[in-house]
Short mmCIF file of C-alpha atoms and ligand atoms in Angstrom, two decimals:
data_model
loop_
_atom_site.label_atom_id
_atom_site.label_comp_id
_atom_site.label_asym_id
_atom_site.label_seq_id
_atom_site.Cartn_x
_atom_site.Cartn_y
_atom_site.Cartn_z
CA UNK A 1 4.13 32.04 -12.19
CA UNK A 2 1.15 30.58 -10.27
CA UNK A 3 2.17 29.13 -6.90
CA UNK A 4 1.58 25.38 -7.51
CA UNK A 5 3.15 25.51 -10.97
CA UNK A 6 6.24 27.21 -9.54
CA UNK A 7 6.57 24.47 -6.91
CA UNK A 8 6.39 21.73 -9.55
CA UNK A 9 8.93 23.57 -11.71
CA UNK A 10 11.34 24.00 -8.82
CA UNK A 11 10.99 20.32 -7.97
CA UNK A 12 11.87 19.47 -11.57
CA UNK A 13 15.00 21.64 -11.28
CA UNK A 14 16.00 20.14 -7.92
CA UNK A 15 17.78 16.85 -7.42
CA UNK A 16 14.41 15.06 -7.73
CA UNK A 17 14.70 13.65 -11.24
CA UNK A 18 11.58 13.77 -13.38
CA UNK A 19 11.28 10.06 -13.94
CA UNK A 20 11.25 9.12 -10.27
CA UNK A 21 8.28 7.53 -8.52
CA UNK A 22 8.65 10.27 -5.87
CA UNK A 23 8.09 12.99 -8.47
CA UNK A 24 5.09 11.07 -9.84
CA UNK A 25 3.51 10.92 -6.38
CA UNK A 26 4.30 14.55 -5.53
CA UNK A 27 3.08 16.00 -8.82
CA UNK A 28 -0.29 14.29 -8.40
CA UNK A 29 -0.76 15.69 -4.89
CA UNK A 30 0.33 19.22 -5.84
CA UNK A 31 -2.01 19.38 -8.84
CA UNK A 32 -4.89 18.07 -6.70
CA UNK A 33 -4.51 20.55 -3.86
CA UNK A 34 -4.55 23.65 -6.08
CA UNK A 35 -8.17 24.56 -5.18
CA UNK A 36 -7.31 24.43 -1.47
CA UNK A 37 -4.11 26.46 -1.82
CA UNK A 38 -5.89 29.02 -4.00
CA UNK A 39 -8.76 29.33 -1.52
CA UNK A 40 -6.61 29.75 1.60
CA UNK A 41 -3.30 31.69 1.56
CA UNK A 42 -2.34 30.31 5.01
CA UNK A 43 -0.72 27.22 3.51
CA UNK A 44 1.62 29.23 1.27
CA UNK A 45 2.39 31.67 4.10
CA UNK A 46 3.57 28.74 6.27
CA UNK A 47 5.57 27.16 3.40
CA UNK A 48 3.69 23.91 3.96
CA UNK A 49 4.47 22.53 0.51
CA UNK A 50 8.24 22.97 0.89
CA UNK A 51 8.08 21.52 4.38
CA UNK A 52 5.93 18.52 3.51
CA UNK A 53 8.04 17.53 0.49
CA UNK A 54 11.16 17.12 2.61
CA UNK A 55 11.31 14.12 4.93
CA UNK A 56 12.29 14.77 8.53
CA UNK A 57 15.11 12.29 7.99
CA UNK A 58 16.14 9.26 5.95
CA UNK A 59 18.39 6.75 7.66
CA UNK A 60 20.42 4.39 5.53
CA UNK A 61 22.46 1.57 7.00
CA UNK A 62 24.52 -1.47 6.11
CA UNK A 63 23.04 -4.90 6.86
CA UNK A 64 25.60 -7.70 7.00
CA UNK A 65 24.52 -11.31 7.45
CA UNK A 66 25.65 -14.82 6.63
CA UNK A 67 23.84 -17.22 4.30
CA UNK A 68 23.48 -20.97 4.83
CA UNK A 69 26.75 -21.63 2.99
CA UNK A 70 28.64 -19.26 5.32
CA UNK A 71 28.97 -16.57 2.63
CA UNK A 72 28.93 -13.02 4.02
CA UNK A 73 26.19 -10.94 2.39
CA UNK A 74 25.72 -7.18 2.41
CA UNK A 75 22.42 -5.34 1.86
CA UNK A 76 21.28 -1.77 2.38
CA UNK A 77 18.55 -0.91 4.88
CA UNK A 78 16.52 2.31 5.04
CA UNK A 79 13.92 4.09 7.10
CA UNK A 80 12.41 7.34 5.90
CA UNK A 81 10.66 9.30 8.67
CA UNK A 82 8.63 11.68 6.59
CA UNK A 83 6.22 13.59 8.78
CA UNK A 84 5.03 13.20 12.39
CA UNK A 85 2.64 16.14 12.70
CA UNK A 86 -0.28 13.80 13.44
CA UNK A 87 1.43 11.05 15.43
CA UNK A 88 4.42 8.69 15.50
CA UNK A 89 5.85 7.84 12.07
CA UNK A 90 3.94 4.83 10.78
CA UNK A 91 4.34 2.73 7.64
CA UNK A 92 5.56 -0.57 6.30
CA UNK A 93 8.90 -2.18 5.56
CA UNK A 94 9.50 -3.51 2.05
CA UNK A 95 12.05 -6.24 1.30
CA UNK A 96 12.50 -6.40 -2.47
CA UNK A 97 15.53 -6.05 -4.77
CA UNK A 98 14.00 -2.90 -6.31
CA UNK A 99 14.01 -0.97 -3.00
CA UNK A 100 15.99 2.28 -3.14
CA UNK A 101 15.71 5.83 -1.79
CA UNK A 102 13.34 6.92 -4.55
CA UNK A 103 10.83 4.10 -3.96
CA UNK A 104 10.88 4.72 -0.21
CA UNK A 105 10.45 8.48 -0.65
CA UNK A 106 7.37 7.88 -2.81
CA UNK A 107 5.94 5.33 -0.38
CA UNK A 108 6.74 7.49 2.67
CA UNK A 109 5.25 10.60 1.06
CA UNK A 110 2.03 8.78 0.13
CA UNK A 111 1.82 7.32 3.63
CA UNK A 112 1.54 10.81 5.19
CA UNK A 113 -1.75 11.49 3.39
CA UNK A 114 -3.10 7.94 3.70
CA UNK A 115 -2.53 7.96 7.44
CA UNK A 116 -4.07 11.40 7.71
CA UNK A 117 -7.19 10.19 5.87
CA UNK A 118 -7.77 7.45 8.45
CA UNK A 119 -8.48 10.22 10.99
CA UNK A 120 -6.16 8.38 13.44
CA UNK A 121 -3.09 9.77 15.27
CA UNK A 122 -0.36 8.44 12.96
CA UNK A 123 2.38 10.18 10.96
CA UNK A 124 3.99 8.92 7.77
CA UNK A 125 7.10 6.77 7.29
CA UNK A 126 8.39 3.82 5.28
CA UNK A 127 11.43 1.59 5.19
CA UNK A 128 12.94 -1.58 3.90
CA UNK A 129 15.85 -3.15 2.14
CA UNK A 130 17.03 -4.39 -1.24
CA UNK A 131 17.16 -7.88 0.35
CA UNK A 132 15.22 -10.47 -1.69
CA UNK A 133 13.49 -13.06 0.54
CA UNK A 134 12.70 -15.18 -2.53
CA UNK A 135 14.67 -18.42 -2.65
CA UNK A 136 16.11 -17.88 0.84
CA UNK A 137 15.72 -20.48 3.59
CA UNK A 138 13.75 -19.60 6.73
CA UNK A 139 17.02 -19.51 8.58
CA UNK A 140 18.52 -17.01 6.12
CA UNK A 141 15.44 -14.79 6.35
CA UNK A 142 15.74 -14.91 10.13
CA UNK A 143 19.42 -13.99 10.05
CA UNK A 144 18.76 -11.11 7.69
CA UNK A 145 15.86 -9.80 9.83
CA UNK A 146 17.97 -9.94 12.99
CA UNK A 147 20.83 -8.05 11.31
CA UNK A 148 18.36 -5.48 9.90
CA UNK A 149 16.78 -4.85 13.32
CA UNK A 150 20.19 -4.56 14.97
CA UNK A 151 20.50 -1.28 13.06
CA UNK A 152 16.84 -0.23 12.82
CA UNK A 153 16.15 -0.48 16.57
CA UNK A 154 18.10 2.76 17.14
CA UNK A 155 15.47 4.77 15.29
CA UNK A 156 12.10 3.28 16.29
CA UNK A 157 9.87 3.11 19.38
CA UNK A 158 6.17 2.86 20.27
CA UNK A 159 5.88 6.66 20.43
CA UNK A 160 8.57 7.40 17.81
CA UNK A 161 8.17 5.24 14.74
CA UNK A 162 6.24 1.97 14.35
CA UNK A 163 7.03 -0.05 11.19
CA UNK A 164 4.87 -2.88 9.78
CA UNK A 165 4.84 -5.16 6.72
CA UNK A 166 4.73 -4.41 3.00
CA UNK A 167 6.00 -6.35 -0.04
CA UNK A 168 8.19 -9.23 1.15
CA UNK A 169 7.47 -8.58 4.83
CA UNK A 170 4.71 -10.61 6.46
CA UNK A 171 4.10 -12.23 9.84
CA UNK A 172 7.24 -14.40 9.59
CA UNK A 173 9.57 -11.42 9.07
CA UNK A 174 7.75 -9.27 11.65
CA UNK A 175 8.16 -12.09 14.20
CA UNK A 176 11.93 -12.28 13.69
CA UNK A 177 12.27 -8.48 13.74
CA UNK A 178 10.25 -8.26 16.97
CA UNK A 179 12.33 -11.02 18.59
CA UNK A 180 15.56 -9.17 17.85
CA UNK A 181 14.25 -5.81 19.12
CA UNK A 182 13.26 -7.50 22.39
CA UNK A 183 16.65 -9.15 22.72
CA UNK A 184 18.61 -5.95 22.13
CA UNK A 185 16.50 -3.61 24.25
CA UNK A 186 15.06 -5.97 26.88
CA UNK A 187 11.67 -4.34 26.34
CA UNK A 188 8.41 -5.92 25.26
CA UNK A 189 6.85 -3.03 23.38
CA UNK A 190 4.55 -2.47 20.43
CA UNK A 191 7.35 -1.29 18.14
CA UNK A 192 5.96 -3.13 15.11
CA UNK A 193 2.46 -3.91 13.90
CA UNK A 194 1.32 -6.95 11.96
CA UNK A 195 2.76 -9.14 14.71
CA UNK A 196 1.48 -12.70 15.12
CA UNK A 197 -1.48 -12.66 17.53
CA UNK A 198 0.36 -14.70 20.18
CA UNK A 199 2.64 -11.76 20.95
CA UNK A 200 0.41 -8.74 20.58
CA UNK A 201 -0.68 -8.74 16.94
CA UNK A 202 -4.20 -7.55 16.22
CA UNK A 203 -6.70 -10.08 15.00
CA UNK A 204 -7.73 -9.18 11.41
CA UNK A 205 -4.49 -7.29 10.62
CA UNK A 206 -3.60 -9.85 7.89
CA UNK A 207 -7.05 -9.35 6.34
CA UNK A 208 -7.27 -5.59 6.91
CA UNK A 209 -5.91 -4.09 3.67
CA UNK A 210 -7.87 -6.39 1.36
CA UNK A 211 -11.09 -6.27 3.38
CA UNK A 212 -10.75 -2.49 3.76
CA UNK A 213 -10.31 -2.12 0.00
CA UNK A 214 -13.59 -3.90 -0.61
CA UNK A 215 -15.42 -1.94 2.12
CA UNK A 216 -14.23 1.27 0.45
CA UNK A 217 -15.38 0.03 -2.95
CA UNK A 218 -18.79 -1.04 -1.59
CA UNK A 219 -19.31 2.45 -0.17
CA UNK A 220 -18.12 4.20 -3.34
CA UNK A 221 -20.53 2.13 -5.46
CA UNK A 222 -23.35 3.12 -3.09
CA UNK A 223 -22.46 6.82 -3.19
CA UNK A 224 -22.19 6.82 -6.99
CA UNK A 225 -25.45 4.88 -7.30
CA UNK A 226 -23.93 1.84 -9.01
CA UNK A 227 -24.84 -1.84 -8.61
CA UNK A 228 -23.19 -3.73 -5.71
CA UNK A 229 -20.46 -6.34 -6.23
CA UNK A 230 -22.70 -9.40 -5.79
CA UNK A 231 -22.51 -11.74 -8.83
CA UNK A 232 -20.09 -9.39 -10.58
CA UNK A 233 -16.91 -10.54 -12.35
CA UNK A 234 -13.86 -8.98 -10.71
CA UNK A 235 -10.19 -9.01 -11.64
CA UNK A 236 -7.37 -8.85 -9.11
CA UNK A 237 -3.62 -8.60 -9.69
CA UNK A 238 -0.99 -9.84 -7.25
CA UNK A 239 -1.20 -12.93 -5.05
CA UNK A 240 0.30 -11.67 -1.81
CA UNK A 241 -1.29 -10.39 1.38
CA UNK A 242 -3.43 -7.66 -0.18
CA UNK A 243 -4.61 -9.69 -3.19
CA UNK A 244 -5.50 -12.78 -1.14
CA UNK A 245 -7.74 -10.94 1.33
CA UNK A 246 -9.27 -8.84 -1.43
CA UNK A 247 -10.33 -12.06 -3.13
CA UNK A 248 -11.57 -13.51 0.17
CA UNK A 249 -13.82 -10.51 0.87
CA UNK A 250 -15.08 -10.47 -2.74
CA UNK A 251 -16.22 -14.08 -2.32
CA UNK A 252 -17.94 -13.29 0.96
CA UNK A 253 -20.01 -10.66 -0.88
CA UNK A 254 -20.96 -13.09 -3.66
CA UNK A 255 -18.66 -11.56 -6.31
CA UNK A 256 -16.59 -13.71 -8.71
CA UNK A 257 -12.87 -12.92 -8.68
CA UNK A 258 -11.40 -14.62 -11.77
CA UNK A 259 -7.72 -13.62 -11.82
CA UNK A 260 -4.62 -13.25 -9.71
CA UNK A 261 -1.00 -12.77 -10.72
CA UNK A 262 2.62 -12.65 -9.58
CA UNK A 263 5.79 -11.18 -11.03
CA UNK A 264 6.02 -14.09 -13.49
CA UNK A 265 2.48 -14.66 -14.71
CA UNK A 266 -1.29 -14.52 -14.37
CA UNK A 267 -3.92 -17.15 -13.58
CA UNK A 268 -7.34 -16.75 -15.18
CA UNK A 269 -10.01 -19.15 -13.95
CA UNK A 270 -13.41 -18.16 -15.25
CA UNK A 271 -15.26 -20.21 -12.60
CA UNK A 272 -13.58 -18.08 -9.95
CA UNK A 273 -10.09 -18.44 -8.43
CA UNK A 274 -9.69 -21.29 -5.90
CA UNK A 275 -8.48 -19.14 -3.03
CA UNK A 276 -7.46 -22.01 -0.72
CA UNK A 277 -5.16 -23.29 -3.45
CA UNK A 278 -3.63 -19.82 -3.96
CA UNK A 279 -3.06 -19.51 -0.21
CA UNK A 280 -1.36 -22.90 -0.19
CA UNK A 281 0.85 -22.09 -3.20
CA UNK A 282 1.85 -18.58 -2.12
CA UNK A 283 1.72 -18.61 1.69
CA UNK A 284 2.79 -22.18 2.48
CA UNK A 285 4.81 -23.44 -0.48
CA UNK A 286 6.01 -19.91 -1.42
CA UNK A 287 5.85 -21.29 -4.95
CA UNK A 288 4.91 -20.18 -8.45
CA UNK A 289 1.29 -19.62 -9.55
CA UNK A 290 1.80 -21.92 -12.53
CA UNK A 291 1.32 -24.75 -9.97
CA UNK A 292 -2.42 -23.87 -10.04
CA UNK A 293 -2.68 -25.75 -13.35
CA UNK A 294 -1.77 -29.06 -11.68
CA UNK A 295 -5.18 -28.95 -9.94
CA UNK A 296 -7.07 -26.98 -12.61
CA UNK A 297 -5.58 -27.86 -16.02
CA UNK A 298 -8.37 -25.99 -17.83
CA UNK A 299 -7.54 -22.63 -16.17
CA UNK A 300 -5.15 -20.33 -18.08
CA UNK A 301 -1.67 -19.32 -17.04
CA UNK A 302 -0.12 -16.50 -19.05
CA UNK A 303 3.55 -15.73 -18.65
CA UNK A 304 4.45 -12.03 -18.30
CA UNK A 305 7.55 -12.53 -20.45
CA UNK A 306 5.31 -13.61 -23.36
CA UNK A 307 3.37 -10.37 -23.10
CA UNK A 308 4.10 -6.87 -24.50
CA UNK A 309 6.11 -4.80 -21.99
CA UNK A 310 3.77 -1.85 -21.48
CA UNK A 311 0.68 -3.88 -20.66
CA UNK A 312 -0.45 -6.65 -18.30
CA UNK A 313 -2.71 -9.65 -19.07
CA UNK A 314 -4.96 -9.19 -16.00
CA UNK A 315 -6.45 -6.00 -17.42
CA UNK A 316 -7.45 -7.77 -20.66
CA UNK A 317 -10.16 -9.72 -18.84
CA UNK A 318 -13.56 -7.97 -19.01
CA UNK A 319 -14.79 -7.15 -15.50
CA UNK A 320 -17.15 -5.00 -13.46
CA UNK A 321 -14.46 -4.10 -10.91
CA UNK A 322 -10.66 -4.23 -11.16
CA UNK A 323 -8.34 -4.35 -8.15
CA UNK A 324 -4.61 -3.82 -8.81
CA UNK A 325 -2.96 -5.31 -5.70
CA UNK A 326 0.67 -6.07 -6.73
CA UNK A 327 2.97 -3.08 -7.11
CA UNK A 328 3.52 0.48 -8.41
CA UNK A 329 2.86 1.38 -12.05
CA UNK A 330 1.48 -2.07 -12.91
CA UNK A 331 -1.58 -0.59 -14.66
CA UNK A 332 -0.56 1.46 -17.68
CA UNK A 333 -2.27 3.73 -20.19
CA UNK A 334 -2.69 0.70 -22.49
CA UNK A 335 -4.30 -1.26 -19.66
CA UNK A 336 -6.63 1.65 -18.87
CA UNK A 337 -7.76 1.71 -22.52
CA UNK A 338 -8.62 -2.00 -22.30
CA UNK A 339 -10.59 -1.56 -19.07
CA UNK A 340 -12.51 1.39 -20.51
CA UNK A 341 -13.24 -0.48 -23.75
CA UNK A 342 -14.52 -3.48 -21.75
CA UNK A 343 -16.86 -1.19 -19.77
CA UNK A 344 -15.30 -1.71 -16.36
CA UNK A 345 -17.29 0.22 -13.72
CA UNK A 346 -14.70 0.74 -10.98
CA UNK A 347 -10.94 0.48 -10.51
CA UNK A 348 -9.89 0.45 -6.84
CA UNK A 349 -6.22 0.38 -5.90
CA UNK A 350 -5.03 -2.14 -3.30
CA UNK A 351 -1.33 -1.65 -4.08
CA UNK A 352 0.42 1.70 -3.63
CA UNK A 353 0.27 3.83 -6.81
CA UNK A 354 -0.35 0.86 -9.14
CA UNK A 355 -1.85 3.05 -11.88
CA UNK A 356 0.35 5.35 -13.94
CA UNK A 357 -0.56 9.05 -14.19
CA UNK A 358 -1.64 8.55 -17.81
CA UNK A 359 -3.93 5.66 -16.83
CA UNK A 360 -5.60 7.76 -14.11
CA UNK A 361 -6.11 10.65 -16.52
CA UNK A 362 -7.85 8.28 -18.94
CA UNK A 363 -10.12 6.94 -16.18
CA UNK A 364 -11.09 10.49 -15.23
CA UNK A 365 -12.06 11.24 -18.84
CA UNK A 366 -14.14 8.04 -19.03
CA UNK A 367 -17.06 6.61 -17.05
CA UNK A 368 -14.75 4.39 -14.97
CA UNK A 369 -14.87 5.30 -11.27
CA UNK A 370 -11.38 5.43 -9.79
CA UNK A 371 -10.47 4.85 -6.12
CA UNK A 372 -6.86 5.90 -5.39
CA UNK A 373 -4.58 3.83 -3.16
CA UNK A 374 -4.08 6.36 -0.40
CA UNK A 375 -7.80 6.19 0.33
CA UNK A 376 -8.76 2.69 -0.79
CA UNK A 377 -5.93 0.70 0.84
CA UNK A 378 -5.83 2.63 4.12
CA UNK A 379 -7.51 -0.25 5.98
CA UNK A 380 -4.16 -1.95 6.62
CA UNK A 381 -2.59 0.97 8.40
CA UNK A 382 -5.85 1.74 10.21
CA UNK A 383 -5.85 -1.72 11.79
CA UNK A 384 -2.14 -1.25 12.53
CA UNK A 385 -3.16 1.77 14.59
CA UNK A 386 -5.79 -0.38 16.33
CA UNK A 387 -2.94 -2.79 17.12
CA UNK A 388 -0.91 0.07 18.65
CA UNK A 389 -3.92 0.96 20.74
CA UNK A 390 -4.35 -2.66 21.91
CA UNK A 391 -0.64 -2.90 22.78
CA UNK A 392 -0.65 0.39 24.69
CA UNK A 393 -3.61 -0.66 26.82
CA UNK A 394 -2.55 -4.33 26.91
CA UNK A 395 -6.13 -5.25 25.95
CA UNK A 396 -6.70 -7.40 22.87
CA UNK A 397 -9.83 -6.78 20.83
CA UNK A 398 -12.08 -9.46 19.33
CA UNK A 399 -11.96 -10.06 15.57
CA UNK A 400 -15.52 -8.79 15.34
CA UNK A 401 -14.65 -5.52 17.03
CA UNK A 402 -11.67 -4.93 14.73
CA UNK A 403 -13.69 -5.77 11.62
CA UNK A 404 -16.56 -3.48 12.62
CA UNK A 405 -14.17 -0.60 13.32
CA UNK A 406 -12.36 -1.25 10.04
CA UNK A 407 -15.60 -1.11 8.09
CA UNK A 408 -16.71 2.04 9.90
CA UNK A 409 -13.30 3.67 9.22
CA UNK A 410 -13.37 2.82 5.50
CA UNK A 411 -16.96 3.99 5.07
CA UNK A 412 -16.34 7.31 6.77
CA UNK A 413 -13.04 7.74 4.90
CA UNK A 414 -14.88 7.23 1.61
CA UNK A 415 -17.63 9.67 2.64
CA UNK A 416 -15.00 12.26 3.58
CA UNK A 417 -13.17 11.92 0.25
CA UNK A 418 -16.40 12.17 -1.74
CA UNK A 419 -17.64 15.15 0.31
CA UNK A 420 -14.29 16.97 0.01
CA UNK A 421 -14.26 16.53 -3.77
CA UNK A 422 -17.71 18.06 -3.92
CA UNK A 423 -16.77 20.94 -1.61
CA UNK A 424 -13.78 21.90 -3.81
CA UNK A 425 -15.70 21.71 -7.09
CA UNK A 426 -14.38 18.36 -8.36
CA UNK A 427 -17.36 16.10 -7.63
CA UNK A 428 -16.65 12.41 -8.29
CA UNK A 429 -12.87 12.92 -8.43
CA UNK A 430 -11.67 10.71 -5.57
CA UNK A 431 -8.00 11.48 -6.31
CA UNK A 432 -8.45 15.19 -5.66
CA UNK A 433 -10.84 14.56 -2.77
CA UNK A 434 -8.31 12.24 -1.07
CA UNK A 435 -5.34 14.53 -1.66
CA UNK A 436 -7.13 17.65 -0.42
CA UNK A 437 -8.63 15.98 2.68
CA UNK A 438 -5.37 14.16 3.51
CA UNK A 439 -3.21 17.25 2.99
CA UNK A 440 -5.47 19.60 4.93
CA UNK A 441 -5.43 17.60 8.17
CA UNK A 442 -1.62 17.32 8.19
CA UNK A 443 -1.06 20.92 7.08
CA UNK A 444 -3.38 22.31 9.76
CA UNK A 445 -1.51 20.30 12.41
CA UNK A 446 1.85 21.56 11.11
CA UNK A 447 0.64 25.14 11.31
CA UNK A 448 -0.73 24.65 14.83
CA UNK A 449 2.55 23.07 15.98
CA UNK A 450 4.71 25.88 14.58
CA UNK A 451 8.03 25.66 12.81
P1 NDP B 1 3.26 -9.32 -0.81
O1 NDP B 1 4.73 -9.41 -0.75
O2 NDP B 1 2.45 -10.14 0.11
O3 NDP B 1 2.73 -9.62 -2.30
C1 NDP B 1 3.20 -8.87 -3.36
C2 NDP B 1 2.57 -9.39 -4.63
O4 NDP B 1 2.86 -8.50 -5.68
C3 NDP B 1 3.12 -10.74 -5.06
O5 NDP B 1 2.13 -11.43 -5.77
C4 NDP B 1 4.27 -10.35 -5.96
O6 NDP B 1 4.62 -11.35 -6.90
C5 NDP B 1 3.68 -9.16 -6.67
N1 NDP B 1 4.76 -8.25 -7.06
C6 NDP B 1 5.64 -7.63 -6.25
N2 NDP B 1 6.49 -6.90 -6.97
C7 NDP B 1 6.15 -7.06 -8.24
C8 NDP B 1 6.66 -6.56 -9.45
N3 NDP B 1 7.71 -5.73 -9.48
N4 NDP B 1 6.02 -6.93 -10.60
C9 NDP B 1 4.95 -7.77 -10.56
N5 NDP B 1 4.43 -8.28 -9.44
C10 NDP B 1 5.02 -7.93 -8.30
O7 NDP B 1 2.93 -7.76 -0.63
P2 NDP B 1 1.55 -7.08 -0.25
O8 NDP B 1 0.40 -7.85 -0.76
O9 NDP B 1 1.63 -6.75 1.19
O10 NDP B 1 1.68 -5.70 -1.04
C11 NDP B 1 1.13 -5.52 -2.34
C12 NDP B 1 0.93 -4.03 -2.58
O11 NDP B 1 0.03 -3.51 -1.59
C13 NDP B 1 2.18 -3.17 -2.48
O12 NDP B 1 2.06 -2.07 -3.37
C14 NDP B 1 2.12 -2.63 -1.04
O13 NDP B 1 2.85 -1.44 -0.90
C15 NDP B 1 0.62 -2.40 -0.91
N6 NDP B 1 0.07 -2.33 0.42
C16 NDP B 1 0.27 -3.31 1.33
C17 NDP B 1 -0.32 -3.22 2.58
C18 NDP B 1 -0.20 -4.32 3.58
O14 NDP B 1 -0.85 -4.20 4.63
N7 NDP B 1 0.53 -5.38 3.34
C19 NDP B 1 -1.10 -2.05 2.99
C20 NDP B 1 -1.31 -1.10 1.91
C21 NDP B 1 -0.72 -1.25 0.69
P3 NDP B 1 5.78 -12.41 -6.55
O15 NDP B 1 5.14 -13.35 -5.57
O16 NDP B 1 6.16 -13.03 -7.83
O17 NDP B 1 6.88 -11.61 -5.94
O1 2IT B 2 1.32 0.84 2.58
C1 2IT B 2 0.82 0.61 3.70
O2 2IT B 2 -0.11 1.27 4.15
C2 2IT B 2 1.38 -0.51 4.46
N1 2IT B 2 2.26 -1.21 3.97
C3 2IT B 2 0.89 -0.78 5.86
C4 2IT B 2 1.50 0.17 6.83
C5 2IT B 2 1.24 -0.13 8.28
O3 2IT B 2 1.90 0.54 9.10
O4 2IT B 2 0.42 -0.98 8.60
#
């Protein structure tokens, strides 16, 4: 049996069930890297695939805390340290009820290649908990974060593993986590990124993923000889960190973002979303998007529960560019059909693996250009690495310097992905280009470091 096929088959037979997000992420990478593996027997000789599919370790721990009514609560915490061939493990923490080992394995695995693509010295990791910050008081969130860090601190360090934010973890949570690490260890170290600026956070880290996504898209449109985003209708899903700064950068380029969404519904405002209002609703009030209608009664709010299960209302809206920025598998085959029918030019992923495999296959058969998450959303982790650099040298950078370096990183990342696709005979396929380029850098380091 051909090598790559045999690896996929053995994964199917192993304890990695077929319907896991981890299998979905792995299968895509393995199919993509076939031209590289076929061209160079070194990778098979060094068993790189078997080695890269297995995390270095996954720690799982109990998190016990007390809510405001003095009830004792128990959650599970995790950190998967996947691969540190290129640098300390690096990747976010997700607090969401859906968090489990499978989700973290998929996110940690993807993070290896994303971090490799940045060209920076960072390995891949991910962590989090099934804790749900929604509906909790600030005090409860603080107590949970402190209990979580009481366990996590044993496994992290500025040269070991540096977590950051992800779904449900923003500056507030990072602040509490940092405070507890400092208290337990008596050290003031850059063990987390995405910190508030007053204690070592990089300027522009909140903006980085969304801005980086748009820089990547700008460059891809240029390379593929398509019209720029100015005056173009764009659709965005999500209304958290990534979605908000995607919308902000779209406005600064003169584009018209007309949607955003949350787990309950979607707002469609054809004049363009009022971003200040979204920031107020989601970041300050931590409320529901339906509140948008109090200010703009003529905008539309569509409830997800009133919608068919295998599709999402955001992708019904005709657009030039679509930016899924909420969560995994939120853009299905049915959604892809709608985007293709409506002559969308580019889909660029802000969330991690938001498009299903079937949706991506349809994009590749159509004229829609597709920018995969591990390339397009790498701006967040790139600025996290800039934060590590600032912390190590104890020298803060200006916002302008961070933004310029972010733009430069995203442009050269996009060029690298496009060039790699061409080199391996899959011109225009940014999924294969990203997987091959990301894999090669890590694999070469693993070979050079020995077993
Ligand atoms: P936030 O917690 O700030 O926002 C998440 C958004 O996605 C919210 O609007 C949330 O809705 C929505 N959402 C979450 N889960 C679901 C779900 N199961 N179904 C529908 N909507 C959902 O997270 P981020 O913006 O930081 O993260 C968004 C995505 O971007 C994730 O895939 C994350 O992994 C990825 N990412 C984040 C980076 C970062 O720097 N933060 C970097 C790179 C990727 P609601 O408010 O209702 O919960
Ligand atoms: O998915 C991601 O790249 C992140 N959540 C950000 C990781 C980081 O370390 O900044």
